[in-house]
mmCIF file of C-alpha atoms in Angstrom:
data_model
loop_
_atom_site.group_PDB
_atom_site.id
_atom_site.type_symbol
_atom_site.label_atom_id
_atom_site.label_comp_id
_atom_site.label_asym_id
_atom_site.label_seq_id
_atom_site.Cartn_x
_atom_site.Cartn_y
_atom_site.Cartn_z
ATOM 1 C CA UNK A 1 -0.910 -9.812 24.950
ATOM 2 C CA UNK A 2 -3.437 -10.753 22.256
ATOM 3 C CA UNK A 3 -2.463 -11.602 18.675
ATOM 4 C CA UNK A 4 -3.299 -8.155 17.299
ATOM 5 C CA UNK A 5 -1.034 -6.545 19.884
ATOM 6 C CA UNK A 6 1.743 -9.036 19.134
ATOM 7 C CA UNK A 7 1.688 -8.459 15.357
ATOM 8 C CA UNK A 8 1.284 -4.715 15.750
ATOM 9 C CA UNK A 9 4.263 -4.645 18.132
ATOM 10 C CA UNK A 10 6.327 -6.356 15.421
ATOM 11 C CA UNK A 11 5.282 -3.693 12.870
ATOM 12 C CA UNK A 12 6.317 -0.992 15.349
ATOM 13 C CA UNK A 13 9.662 -2.738 15.912
ATOM 14 C CA UNK A 14 10.255 -2.799 12.134
ATOM 15 C CA UNK A 15 9.431 0.929 11.989
ATOM 16 C CA UNK A 16 11.983 1.630 14.719
ATOM 17 C CA UNK A 17 14.643 -0.579 13.159
ATOM 18 C CA UNK A 18 14.295 0.820 9.635
ATOM 19 C CA UNK A 19 14.287 4.445 10.690
ATOM 20 C CA UNK A 20 17.250 3.965 13.043
ATOM 21 C CA UNK A 21 19.193 2.515 10.101
ATOM 22 C CA UNK A 22 18.323 5.628 8.115
ATOM 23 C CA UNK A 23 16.533 3.604 5.446
ATOM 24 C CA UNK A 24 13.387 5.736 5.515
ATOM 25 C CA UNK A 25 10.590 7.045 7.664
ATOM 26 C CA UNK A 26 9.396 5.415 10.899
ATOM 27 C CA UNK A 27 6.958 2.959 9.357
ATOM 28 C CA UNK A 28 6.695 -0.828 9.551
ATOM 29 C CA UNK A 29 4.203 -3.416 8.343
ATOM 30 C CA UNK A 30 3.448 -7.097 8.829
ATOM 31 C CA UNK A 31 1.080 -9.299 6.851
ATOM 32 C CA UNK A 32 -0.520 -12.200 8.668
ATOM 33 C CA UNK A 33 -2.405 -15.147 7.179
ATOM 34 C CA UNK A 34 -3.884 -17.921 9.314
ATOM 35 C CA UNK A 35 -2.278 -16.582 12.469
ATOM 36 C CA UNK A 36 1.292 -16.455 11.154
ATOM 37 C CA UNK A 37 3.456 -13.738 9.667
ATOM 38 C CA UNK A 38 3.940 -14.311 5.940
ATOM 39 C CA UNK A 39 5.744 -11.048 5.186
ATOM 40 C CA UNK A 40 7.251 -7.958 6.747
ATOM 41 C CA UNK A 41 8.290 -4.579 5.465
ATOM 42 C CA UNK A 42 9.608 -1.231 6.589
ATOM 43 C CA UNK A 43 9.967 2.106 4.894
ATOM 44 C CA UNK A 44 12.961 2.095 2.517
ATOM 45 C CA UNK A 45 12.267 5.301 0.578
ATOM 46 C CA UNK A 46 15.653 6.862 1.395
ATOM 47 C CA UNK A 47 17.754 3.706 1.024
ATOM 48 C CA UNK A 48 16.185 2.688 -2.279
ATOM 49 C CA UNK A 49 15.602 6.188 -3.638
ATOM 50 C CA UNK A 50 12.095 5.006 -4.444
ATOM 51 C CA UNK A 51 9.097 7.083 -3.304
ATOM 52 C CA UNK A 52 6.904 3.968 -3.443
ATOM 53 C CA UNK A 53 9.118 1.926 -1.084
ATOM 54 C CA UNK A 54 6.691 2.224 1.817
ATOM 55 C CA UNK A 55 6.485 -0.453 4.502
ATOM 56 C CA UNK A 56 3.054 -1.680 3.439
ATOM 57 C CA UNK A 57 3.997 -1.890 -0.246
ATOM 58 C CA UNK A 58 7.101 -3.942 0.592
ATOM 59 C CA UNK A 59 5.110 -6.244 2.839
ATOM 60 C CA UNK A 60 2.340 -6.708 0.249
ATOM 61 C CA UNK A 61 4.882 -7.539 -2.465
ATOM 62 C CA UNK A 62 6.662 -10.034 -0.216
ATOM 63 C CA UNK A 63 3.378 -11.605 0.938
ATOM 64 C CA UNK A 64 2.129 -12.058 -2.621
ATOM 65 C CA UNK A 65 5.412 -13.742 -3.540
ATOM 66 C CA UNK A 66 5.239 -15.953 -0.439
ATOM 67 C CA UNK A 67 1.700 -17.178 -1.156
ATOM 68 C CA UNK A 68 2.170 -17.158 -4.959
ATOM 69 C CA UNK A 69 -0.842 -14.950 -5.650
ATOM 70 C CA UNK A 70 -1.647 -11.321 -6.387
ATOM 71 C CA UNK A 71 -4.582 -11.454 -3.960
ATOM 72 C CA UNK A 72 -4.412 -11.784 -0.176
ATOM 73 C CA UNK A 73 -8.070 -12.304 0.794
ATOM 74 C CA UNK A 74 -7.291 -14.102 4.053
ATOM 75 C CA UNK A 75 -4.708 -11.542 5.177
ATOM 76 C CA UNK A 76 -4.531 -8.898 7.854
ATOM 77 C CA UNK A 77 -2.149 -5.981 7.388
ATOM 78 C CA UNK A 78 -0.635 -4.658 10.605
ATOM 79 C CA UNK A 79 0.892 -1.207 10.161
ATOM 80 C CA UNK A 80 2.711 0.995 12.615
ATOM 81 C CA UNK A 81 0.735 3.968 11.234
ATOM 82 C CA UNK A 82 -2.463 4.463 9.284
ATOM 83 C CA UNK A 83 -1.679 3.641 5.646
ATOM 84 C CA UNK A 84 -1.215 6.511 3.205
ATOM 85 C CA UNK A 85 -3.487 6.646 0.137
ATOM 86 C CA UNK A 86 -0.999 4.659 -1.985
ATOM 87 C CA UNK A 87 -0.647 1.891 0.583
ATOM 88 C CA UNK A 88 -4.362 1.803 1.307
ATOM 89 C CA UNK A 89 -5.024 1.478 -2.424
ATOM 90 C CA UNK A 90 -2.493 -1.356 -2.661
ATOM 91 C CA UNK A 91 -4.260 -3.134 0.211
ATOM 92 C CA UNK A 92 -7.541 -2.837 -1.673
ATOM 93 C CA UNK A 93 -5.946 -4.122 -4.907
ATOM 94 C CA UNK A 94 -4.493 -7.068 -2.958
ATOM 95 C CA UNK A 95 -7.961 -7.760 -1.480
ATOM 96 C CA UNK A 96 -6.621 -7.623 2.070
ATOM 97 C CA UNK A 97 -9.537 -8.205 4.426
ATOM 98 C CA UNK A 98 -8.438 -6.254 7.493
ATOM 99 C CA UNK A 99 -6.013 -3.488 8.472
ATOM 100 C CA UNK A 100 -4.902 -2.821 12.043
ATOM 101 C CA UNK A 101 -2.734 0.251 12.700
ATOM 102 C CA UNK A 102 -1.186 1.894 15.750
ATOM 103 C CA UNK A 103 -0.658 5.579 14.923
ATOM 104 C CA UNK A 104 -3.230 7.756 13.187
ATOM 105 C CA UNK A 105 -2.453 9.855 10.141
ATOM 106 C CA UNK A 106 -2.873 12.928 12.385
ATOM 107 C CA UNK A 107 -0.048 11.648 14.578
ATOM 108 C CA UNK A 108 2.133 11.093 11.503
ATOM 109 C CA UNK A 109 1.234 14.569 10.212
ATOM 110 C CA UNK A 110 2.454 16.051 13.494
ATOM 111 C CA UNK A 111 6.007 14.994 12.539
ATOM 112 C CA UNK A 112 5.756 16.032 8.884
ATOM 113 C CA UNK A 113 4.048 13.131 7.077
ATOM 114 C CA UNK A 114 0.884 14.804 5.832
ATOM 115 C CA UNK A 115 -1.273 12.307 3.968
ATOM 116 C CA UNK A 116 -4.377 14.495 4.262
ATOM 117 C CA UNK A 117 -3.236 16.508 1.225
ATOM 118 C CA UNK A 118 -3.176 13.315 -0.850
ATOM 119 C CA UNK A 119 -6.517 12.122 0.479
ATOM 120 C CA UNK A 120 -8.015 15.493 -0.585
ATOM 121 C CA UNK A 121 -6.351 15.430 -4.007
ATOM 122 C CA UNK A 122 -7.799 12.027 -4.819
ATOM 123 C CA UNK A 123 -11.323 13.294 -4.190
ATOM 124 C CA UNK A 124 -10.964 16.059 -6.777
ATOM 125 C CA UNK A 125 -11.811 15.791 -10.468
ATOM 126 C CA UNK A 126 -8.586 15.190 -12.402
ATOM 127 C CA UNK A 127 -8.802 18.691 -13.892
ATOM 128 C CA UNK A 128 -8.718 20.251 -10.399
ATOM 129 C CA UNK A 129 -5.672 18.438 -9.029
ATOM 130 C CA UNK A 130 -2.352 20.116 -8.251
ATOM 131 C CA UNK A 131 -0.560 17.921 -10.815
ATOM 132 C CA UNK A 132 -1.664 18.962 -14.287
ATOM 133 C CA UNK A 133 -3.661 16.110 -15.804
ATOM 134 C CA UNK A 134 -4.980 16.224 -19.344
ATOM 135 C CA UNK A 135 -7.348 13.741 -20.975
ATOM 136 C CA UNK A 136 -5.985 13.272 -24.480
ATOM 137 C CA UNK A 137 -7.441 10.139 -26.132
ATOM 138 C CA UNK A 138 -5.877 9.097 -29.432
ATOM 139 C CA UNK A 139 -7.541 7.144 -32.235
ATOM 140 C CA UNK A 140 -7.206 3.492 -31.347
ATOM 141 C CA UNK A 141 -6.368 4.171 -27.708
ATOM 142 C CA UNK A 142 -9.276 1.975 -26.578
ATOM 143 C CA UNK A 143 -8.066 -0.997 -28.630
ATOM 144 C CA UNK A 144 -5.770 -2.508 -25.938
ATOM 145 C CA UNK A 145 -8.623 -2.286 -23.402
ATOM 146 C CA UNK A 146 -11.109 -3.843 -25.801
ATOM 147 C CA UNK A 147 -8.699 -6.615 -26.809
ATOM 148 C CA UNK A 148 -7.988 -7.484 -23.184
ATOM 149 C CA UNK A 149 -11.694 -7.479 -22.286
ATOM 150 C CA UNK A 150 -12.540 -9.827 -25.157
ATOM 151 C CA UNK A 151 -9.669 -12.229 -24.505
ATOM 152 C CA UNK A 152 -11.216 -15.408 -23.020
ATOM 153 C CA UNK A 153 -7.860 -16.448 -21.496
ATOM 154 C CA UNK A 154 -7.219 -13.175 -19.658
ATOM 155 C CA UNK A 155 -6.456 -13.316 -15.959
ATOM 156 C CA UNK A 156 -8.838 -10.926 -14.257
ATOM 157 C CA UNK A 157 -7.658 -9.129 -11.170
#
């Protein structure tokens, strides 16, 4: 068994364990840096009553804490299923270099987890999305952005 298979098997085991406990859907994730697991996560949406408590999000948060950074440029994310748009975005924000997954989003959709709707929504102009979104700038609303951009001690991310 190669390393990818080993780490992916662990993500699948976490998916099984979490869902059998009733904590959330059948999803697990492992983050690996330099050939070792630095963090693990499984779906805890039901247990935490938090729609963002996906396996990948939990693993990214734990990995960032473990390496004391908000970027994971040397990391590989192993996920039991193809990451949803939220988790994929989080992986991009964390600067994760590589994602390896076992089940496709089509396979997850076959049991009721349909991420395709979200992928389509994100491609639409905000005015055409199913959630009503209104651009309503106020006088001075740009000031926090401008102040942050001109702050020489800001921490860019």
